[in-house]
Amino acid sequence: IKQNPADFDYMTAHNCELKDGTVVLISRLGYTGEDGFEISIPGQFAEAFWKSMLKNPSVKPIGLGARDSLRLEMGYPLYGHDLDETTSPIEASLGWVVSKEHSGFTGDKRVLKEKAEKPSRKRMGVKLTDKGIAREGSVLKSKDGAIIGTLTSGGFSPSLKTAIGQGYVDIAHAEKGREILVEVRGRDIPAVLHTVDFMAPRTKTASALKKAV
């Protein structure tokens, strides 16, 4: 690559030219929570590019499942699982993406109402406190057995060495530290509600990058 990705600011994307003239899109977003890069490349060149990357002794392949466990640790939602067309940014704990001053956008009536009042549910992190792995679709219950929500993503955290997940919880129960139950194959596993982020991201802000480069 002719340009140096280390010069890119965090949360930016750039068209870059490979040595053979192929144009690729490189973004510095870090969806795993690391200070990482994403490369979008024309399909016909992908295999050759991949093989050239693997020739570097510092590069090792890893599966998509690793990306999923890492983004869960960071509390990042995945569209089609934790987000869909029925989800508002307020109930998804993504209110920071909504302007505090403007209206007139798609869905503004619902979003502004939820900002002023409260949504009926909230995306929360879930940490199992007993053995088991909870997956998408697992029912979340209060300690007395009442259904209070649904898990939208779940798996094992390699960093925390325990099962975690995220899902939507009725707003009356959406409190960090609240003890709950997660139904897995007919068994209720003790768990505790957590903020969506279990670990601090290692991505860098634009100002920090300028100092580091």
PDB file of C-alpha atoms in Angstrom:
ATOM      1  CA  ILE A   1       0.000   0.000   0.000  1.00  0.00           C
ATOM      2  CA  LYS A   2       1.438   3.334  -1.076  1.00  0.00           C
ATOM      3  CA  GLN A   3      -0.168   5.331   1.753  1.00  0.00           C
ATOM      4  CA  ASN A   4       0.671   4.631   5.399  1.00  0.00           C
ATOM      5  CA  PRO A   5      -2.500   3.637   7.315  1.00  0.00           C
ATOM      6  CA  ALA A   6      -0.750   4.680  10.547  1.00  0.00           C
ATOM      7  CA  ASP A   7      -1.289   8.263   9.371  1.00  0.00           C
ATOM      8  CA  PHE A   8      -5.074   7.866   9.227  1.00  0.00           C
ATOM      9  CA  ASP A   9      -7.176   9.422  11.976  1.00  0.00           C
ATOM     10  CA  TYR A  10      -9.472   7.197  13.991  1.00  0.00           C
ATOM     11  CA  MET A  11     -12.991   6.847  12.516  1.00  0.00           C
ATOM     12  CA  THR A  12     -11.897   7.799   8.995  1.00  0.00           C
ATOM     13  CA  ALA A  13     -11.785   5.885   5.716  1.00  0.00           C
ATOM     14  CA  HIS A  14      -9.568   6.440   2.686  1.00  0.00           C
ATOM     15  CA  ASN A  15      -9.235   5.155  -0.851  1.00  0.00           C
ATOM     16  CA  CYS A  16      -5.735   3.700  -1.110  1.00  0.00           C
ATOM     17  CA  GLU A  17      -3.715   2.348  -3.997  1.00  0.00           C
ATOM     18  CA  LEU A  18      -1.852  -0.933  -3.816  1.00  0.00           C
ATOM     19  CA  LYS A  19       1.530  -1.310  -5.493  1.00  0.00           C
ATOM     20  CA  ASP A  20      -0.133  -2.913  -8.532  1.00  0.00           C
ATOM     21  CA  GLY A  21      -2.541   0.009  -8.889  1.00  0.00           C
ATOM     22  CA  THR A  22      -5.591  -1.684  -7.335  1.00  0.00           C
ATOM     23  CA  VAL A  23      -7.712   0.800  -5.352  1.00  0.00           C
ATOM     24  CA  VAL A  24      -8.982  -0.390  -1.960  1.00  0.00           C
ATOM     25  CA  LEU A  25     -10.896   1.292   0.855  1.00  0.00           C
ATOM     26  CA  ILE A  26      -9.148   1.257   4.230  1.00  0.00           C
ATOM     27  CA  SER A  27     -10.960   2.396   7.371  1.00  0.00           C
ATOM     28  CA  ARG A  28      -9.618   2.815  10.883  1.00  0.00           C
ATOM     29  CA  LEU A  29     -12.667   1.862  12.927  1.00  0.00           C
ATOM     30  CA  GLY A  30     -11.578  -1.054  15.084  1.00  0.00           C
ATOM     31  CA  TYR A  31     -14.845  -2.988  15.377  1.00  0.00           C
ATOM     32  CA  THR A  32     -13.211  -5.480  17.754  1.00  0.00           C
ATOM     33  CA  GLY A  33     -12.298  -2.663  20.137  1.00  0.00           C
ATOM     34  CA  GLU A  34      -8.675  -2.722  19.052  1.00  0.00           C
ATOM     35  CA  ASP A  35      -6.913   0.004  17.089  1.00  0.00           C
ATOM     36  CA  GLY A  36      -7.583  -1.912  13.903  1.00  0.00           C
ATOM     37  CA  PHE A  37      -8.165  -1.452  10.197  1.00  0.00           C
ATOM     38  CA  GLU A  38     -10.773  -2.784   7.785  1.00  0.00           C
ATOM     39  CA  ILE A  39      -9.950  -3.308   4.111  1.00  0.00           C
ATOM     40  CA  SER A  40     -12.597  -3.411   1.371  1.00  0.00           C
ATOM     41  CA  ILE A  41     -11.178  -4.773  -1.876  1.00  0.00           C
ATOM     42  CA  PRO A  42     -12.663  -5.808  -5.244  1.00  0.00           C
ATOM     43  CA  GLY A  43     -13.580  -9.494  -5.120  1.00  0.00           C
ATOM     44  CA  GLN A  44     -11.353 -10.543  -7.979  1.00  0.00           C
ATOM     45  CA  PHE A  45      -8.285  -9.306  -6.127  1.00  0.00           C
ATOM     46  CA  ALA A  46      -9.204 -10.536  -2.652  1.00  0.00           C
ATOM     47  CA  GLU A  47      -7.532 -13.962  -2.774  1.00  0.00           C
ATOM     48  CA  ALA A  48      -4.199 -12.647  -4.039  1.00  0.00           C
ATOM     49  CA  PHE A  49      -4.239  -9.844  -1.483  1.00  0.00           C
ATOM     50  CA  TRP A  50      -5.025 -12.282   1.326  1.00  0.00           C
ATOM     51  CA  LYS A  51      -2.173 -14.573   0.345  1.00  0.00           C
ATOM     52  CA  SER A  52       0.261 -11.675   0.147  1.00  0.00           C
ATOM     53  CA  MET A  53      -0.775 -10.574   3.664  1.00  0.00           C
ATOM     54  CA  LEU A  54      -0.125 -14.068   5.049  1.00  0.00           C
ATOM     55  CA  LYS A  55       3.453 -13.971   3.773  1.00  0.00           C
ATOM     56  CA  ASN A  56       4.159 -11.431   6.503  1.00  0.00           C
ATOM     57  CA  PRO A  57       5.264 -13.380   9.631  1.00  0.00           C
ATOM     58  CA  SER A  58       3.391 -10.883  11.841  1.00  0.00           C
ATOM     59  CA  VAL A  59       0.032 -11.731  10.213  1.00  0.00           C
ATOM     60  CA  LYS A  60      -2.032 -14.695  11.374  1.00  0.00           C
ATOM     61  CA  PRO A  61      -5.534 -15.651  10.158  1.00  0.00           C
ATOM     62  CA  ILE A  62      -8.410 -15.763  12.605  1.00  0.00           C
ATOM     63  CA  GLY A  63     -12.069 -16.673  12.223  1.00  0.00           C
ATOM     64  CA  LEU A  64     -15.165 -14.498  12.281  1.00  0.00           C
ATOM     65  CA  GLY A  65     -16.186 -16.035  15.595  1.00  0.00           C
ATOM     66  CA  ALA A  66     -13.245 -14.263  17.245  1.00  0.00           C
ATOM     67  CA  ARG A  67     -14.526 -10.935  15.941  1.00  0.00           C
ATOM     68  CA  ASP A  68     -17.905 -11.691  17.488  1.00  0.00           C
ATOM     69  CA  SER A  69     -16.536 -12.513  20.930  1.00  0.00           C
ATOM     70  CA  LEU A  70     -14.333  -9.405  20.927  1.00  0.00           C
ATOM     71  CA  ARG A  71     -17.120  -7.029  19.897  1.00  0.00           C
ATOM     72  CA  LEU A  72     -19.322  -8.529  22.624  1.00  0.00           C
ATOM     73  CA  GLU A  73     -16.650  -7.693  25.194  1.00  0.00           C
ATOM     74  CA  MET A  74     -16.704  -4.102  23.944  1.00  0.00           C
ATOM     75  CA  GLY A  75     -20.507  -3.947  23.979  1.00  0.00           C
ATOM     76  CA  TYR A  76     -20.747  -3.266  20.253  1.00  0.00           C
ATOM     77  CA  PRO A  77     -24.135  -4.168  18.699  1.00  0.00           C
ATOM     78  CA  LEU A  78     -24.411  -6.171  15.482  1.00  0.00           C
ATOM     79  CA  TYR A  79     -27.109  -5.267  12.984  1.00  0.00           C
ATOM     80  CA  GLY A  80     -29.531  -8.122  12.386  1.00  0.00           C
ATOM     81  CA  HIS A  81     -29.002  -9.371  15.924  1.00  0.00           C
ATOM     82  CA  ASP A  82     -28.892  -6.517  18.438  1.00  0.00           C
ATOM     83  CA  LEU A  83     -30.280  -3.914  16.042  1.00  0.00           C
ATOM     84  CA  ASP A  84     -32.972  -3.968  13.378  1.00  0.00           C
ATOM     85  CA  GLU A  85     -35.518  -1.632  11.762  1.00  0.00           C
ATOM     86  CA  THR A  86     -37.725  -1.758  14.871  1.00  0.00           C
ATOM     87  CA  THR A  87     -34.960  -0.693  17.268  1.00  0.00           C
ATOM     88  CA  SER A  88     -34.483   2.911  18.337  1.00  0.00           C
ATOM     89  CA  PRO A  89     -31.038   4.293  19.209  1.00  0.00           C
ATOM     90  CA  ILE A  90     -32.319   5.271  22.641  1.00  0.00           C
ATOM     91  CA  GLU A  91     -33.362   1.787  23.732  1.00  0.00           C
ATOM     92  CA  ALA A  92     -30.188   0.424  22.116  1.00  0.00           C
ATOM     93  CA  SER A  93     -28.055   2.637  24.419  1.00  0.00           C
ATOM     94  CA  LEU A  94     -26.851   4.567  21.374  1.00  0.00           C
ATOM     95  CA  GLY A  95     -28.375   7.938  22.220  1.00  0.00           C
ATOM     96  CA  TRP A  96     -25.016   9.618  21.659  1.00  0.00           C
ATOM     97  CA  VAL A  97     -25.500   9.277  17.886  1.00  0.00           C
ATOM     98  CA  VAL A  98     -28.667  11.392  17.994  1.00  0.00           C
ATOM     99  CA  SER A  99     -28.411  15.177  17.712  1.00  0.00           C
ATOM    100  CA  LYS A 100     -29.496  17.045  20.833  1.00  0.00           C
ATOM    101  CA  GLU A 101     -30.699  20.016  18.798  1.00  0.00           C
ATOM    102  CA  HIS A 102     -32.279  18.770  15.562  1.00  0.00           C
ATOM    103  CA  SER A 103     -35.572  17.125  14.655  1.00  0.00           C
ATOM    104  CA  GLY A 104     -37.233  16.287  11.358  1.00  0.00           C
ATOM    105  CA  PHE A 105     -35.228  13.086  10.812  1.00  0.00           C
ATOM    106  CA  THR A 106     -36.757   9.673  10.139  1.00  0.00           C
ATOM    107  CA  GLY A 107     -38.287   8.348  13.343  1.00  0.00           C
ATOM    108  CA  ASP A 108     -37.815  11.630  15.200  1.00  0.00           C
ATOM    109  CA  LYS A 109     -41.162  11.479  17.037  1.00  0.00           C
ATOM    110  CA  ARG A 110     -40.354   8.174  18.688  1.00  0.00           C
ATOM    111  CA  VAL A 111     -36.695   8.964  19.340  1.00  0.00           C
ATOM    112  CA  LEU A 112     -37.329  12.395  20.850  1.00  0.00           C
ATOM    113  CA  LYS A 113     -40.151  11.024  23.001  1.00  0.00           C
ATOM    114  CA  GLU A 114     -37.896   8.266  24.326  1.00  0.00           C
ATOM    115  CA  LYS A 115     -35.153  10.802  25.015  1.00  0.00           C
ATOM    116  CA  ALA A 116     -37.528  13.053  26.953  1.00  0.00           C
ATOM    117  CA  GLU A 117     -39.155  10.184  28.841  1.00  0.00           C
ATOM    118  CA  LYS A 118     -37.879   6.603  28.877  1.00  0.00           C
ATOM    119  CA  PRO A 119     -37.947   3.744  26.370  1.00  0.00           C
ATOM    120  CA  SER A 120     -39.883   0.616  27.317  1.00  0.00           C
ATOM    121  CA  ARG A 121     -36.729  -1.471  27.204  1.00  0.00           C
ATOM    122  CA  LYS A 122     -32.972  -1.009  27.218  1.00  0.00           C
ATOM    123  CA  ARG A 123     -29.993  -2.866  25.763  1.00  0.00           C
ATOM    124  CA  MET A 124     -27.928  -4.252  28.633  1.00  0.00           C
ATOM    125  CA  GLY A 125     -24.951  -6.511  29.096  1.00  0.00           C
ATOM    126  CA  VAL A 126     -25.491  -9.901  30.719  1.00  0.00           C
ATOM    127  CA  LYS A 127     -22.805 -11.831  32.606  1.00  0.00           C
ATOM    128  CA  LEU A 128     -23.454 -15.415  33.638  1.00  0.00           C
ATOM    129  CA  THR A 129     -22.352 -16.243  37.185  1.00  0.00           C
ATOM    130  CA  ASP A 130     -22.647 -20.022  36.817  1.00  0.00           C
ATOM    131  CA  LYS A 131     -21.515 -22.544  34.211  1.00  0.00           C
ATOM    132  CA  GLY A 132     -23.198 -22.412  30.809  1.00  0.00           C
ATOM    133  CA  ILE A 133     -23.248 -20.501  27.545  1.00  0.00           C
ATOM    134  CA  ALA A 134     -26.293 -18.413  26.659  1.00  0.00           C
ATOM    135  CA  ARG A 135     -26.967 -17.694  22.990  1.00  0.00           C
ATOM    136  CA  GLU A 136     -29.198 -15.404  20.965  1.00  0.00           C
ATOM    137  CA  GLY A 137     -32.865 -15.930  21.787  1.00  0.00           C
ATOM    138  CA  SER A 138     -32.343 -17.018  25.406  1.00  0.00           C
ATOM    139  CA  VAL A 139     -35.102 -15.728  27.679  1.00  0.00           C
ATOM    140  CA  LEU A 140     -34.120 -13.361  30.485  1.00  0.00           C
ATOM    141  CA  LYS A 141     -36.030 -13.658  33.746  1.00  0.00           C
ATOM    142  CA  SER A 142     -36.236 -11.893  37.082  1.00  0.00           C
ATOM    143  CA  LYS A 143     -35.235 -13.918  40.138  1.00  0.00           C
ATOM    144  CA  ASP A 144     -38.910 -14.760  40.738  1.00  0.00           C
ATOM    145  CA  GLY A 145     -39.220 -16.217  37.229  1.00  0.00           C
ATOM    146  CA  ALA A 146     -40.998 -13.376  35.396  1.00  0.00           C
ATOM    147  CA  ILE A 147     -39.853 -12.808  31.811  1.00  0.00           C
ATOM    148  CA  ILE A 148     -38.067  -9.450  31.556  1.00  0.00           C
ATOM    149  CA  GLY A 149     -36.274  -9.631  28.226  1.00  0.00           C
ATOM    150  CA  THR A 150     -34.415 -11.555  25.554  1.00  0.00           C
ATOM    151  CA  LEU A 151     -30.743 -12.100  24.788  1.00  0.00           C
ATOM    152  CA  THR A 152     -29.813 -10.889  21.291  1.00  0.00           C
ATOM    153  CA  SER A 153     -26.163 -12.014  21.305  1.00  0.00           C
ATOM    154  CA  GLY A 154     -24.186 -14.291  23.560  1.00  0.00           C
ATOM    155  CA  GLY A 155     -21.039 -16.344  23.818  1.00  0.00           C
ATOM    156  CA  PHE A 156     -17.870 -16.981  25.776  1.00  0.00           C
ATOM    157  CA  SER A 157     -15.511 -14.127  26.576  1.00  0.00           C
ATOM    158  CA  PRO A 158     -11.898 -15.256  26.084  1.00  0.00           C
ATOM    159  CA  SER A 159     -10.642 -12.227  28.007  1.00  0.00           C
ATOM    160  CA  LEU A 160     -12.961 -12.545  31.000  1.00  0.00           C
ATOM    161  CA  LYS A 161     -13.062 -16.358  30.956  1.00  0.00           C
ATOM    162  CA  THR A 162     -16.831 -16.393  31.410  1.00  0.00           C
ATOM    163  CA  ALA A 163     -20.039 -16.341  29.376  1.00  0.00           C
ATOM    164  CA  ILE A 164     -21.413 -12.926  28.457  1.00  0.00           C
ATOM    165  CA  GLY A 165     -24.029 -11.464  26.169  1.00  0.00           C
ATOM    166  CA  GLN A 166     -26.275  -8.522  25.500  1.00  0.00           C
ATOM    167  CA  GLY A 167     -29.978  -8.155  25.089  1.00  0.00           C
ATOM    168  CA  TYR A 168     -33.049  -6.049  25.767  1.00  0.00           C
ATOM    169  CA  VAL A 169     -34.460  -5.789  29.264  1.00  0.00           C
ATOM    170  CA  ASP A 170     -37.714  -4.199  30.439  1.00  0.00           C
ATOM    171  CA  ILE A 171     -36.811  -0.712  31.632  1.00  0.00           C
ATOM    172  CA  ALA A 172     -38.075  -1.410  35.173  1.00  0.00           C
ATOM    173  CA  HIS A 173     -35.374  -4.079  35.543  1.00  0.00           C
ATOM    174  CA  ALA A 174     -32.585  -2.465  33.491  1.00  0.00           C
ATOM    175  CA  GLU A 175     -30.138  -1.806  36.295  1.00  0.00           C
ATOM    176  CA  LYS A 176     -26.453  -2.703  36.489  1.00  0.00           C
ATOM    177  CA  GLY A 177     -25.812  -5.298  39.160  1.00  0.00           C
ATOM    178  CA  ARG A 178     -29.348  -6.692  39.197  1.00  0.00           C
ATOM    179  CA  GLU A 179     -29.364 -10.466  39.604  1.00  0.00           C
ATOM    180  CA  ILE A 180     -31.391 -12.300  36.958  1.00  0.00           C
ATOM    181  CA  LEU A 181     -31.830 -15.734  35.408  1.00  0.00           C
ATOM    182  CA  VAL A 182     -31.071 -16.781  31.821  1.00  0.00           C
ATOM    183  CA  GLU A 183     -33.018 -19.733  30.472  1.00  0.00           C
ATOM    184  CA  VAL A 184     -30.739 -22.094  28.530  1.00  0.00           C
ATOM    185  CA  ARG A 185     -32.217 -25.379  27.288  1.00  0.00           C
ATOM    186  CA  GLY A 186     -34.797 -25.472  30.035  1.00  0.00           C
ATOM    187  CA  ARG A 187     -32.321 -24.581  32.792  1.00  0.00           C
ATOM    188  CA  ASP A 188     -32.257 -21.228  34.568  1.00  0.00           C
ATOM    189  CA  ILE A 189     -28.673 -20.028  34.938  1.00  0.00           C
ATOM    190  CA  PRO A 190     -27.895 -17.246  37.437  1.00  0.00           C
ATOM    191  CA  ALA A 191     -26.567 -14.055  35.860  1.00  0.00           C
ATOM    192  CA  VAL A 192     -26.150 -10.380  36.536  1.00  0.00           C
ATOM    193  CA  LEU A 193     -26.979  -7.348  34.430  1.00  0.00           C
ATOM    194  CA  HIS A 194     -24.041  -5.238  33.321  1.00  0.00           C
ATOM    195  CA  THR A 195     -23.416  -2.198  31.178  1.00  0.00           C
ATOM    196  CA  VAL A 196     -23.119  -3.213  27.532  1.00  0.00           C
ATOM    197  CA  ASP A 197     -19.338  -2.742  27.642  1.00  0.00           C
ATOM    198  CA  PHE A 198     -17.392  -5.306  29.657  1.00  0.00           C
ATOM    199  CA  MET A 199     -13.962  -3.986  28.707  1.00  0.00           C
ATOM    200  CA  ALA A 200     -12.514  -0.629  27.698  1.00  0.00           C
ATOM    201  CA  PRO A 201     -11.748  -0.309  23.961  1.00  0.00           C
ATOM    202  CA  ARG A 202      -8.163   0.143  22.835  1.00  0.00           C
ATOM    203  CA  THR A 203      -9.042   2.325  19.882  1.00  0.00           C
ATOM    204  CA  LYS A 204      -7.387   5.732  19.728  1.00  0.00           C
ATOM    205  CA  THR A 205      -8.921   9.133  19.223  1.00  0.00           C
ATOM    206  CA  ALA A 206      -7.692  11.364  16.418  1.00  0.00           C
ATOM    207  CA  SER A 207      -5.727  13.543  18.836  1.00  0.00           C
ATOM    208  CA  ALA A 208      -4.067  10.538  20.457  1.00  0.00           C
ATOM    209  CA  LEU A 209      -3.148   9.134  17.058  1.00  0.00           C
ATOM    210  CA  LYS A 210      -1.408  12.330  16.040  1.00  0.00           C
ATOM    211  CA  LYS A 211       0.781  12.067  19.106  1.00  0.00           C
ATOM    212  CA  ALA A 212       1.524   8.408  18.509  1.00  0.00           C
ATOM    213  CA  VAL A 213       2.417   8.594  14.800  1.00  0.00           C
TER     214      VAL A 213
END
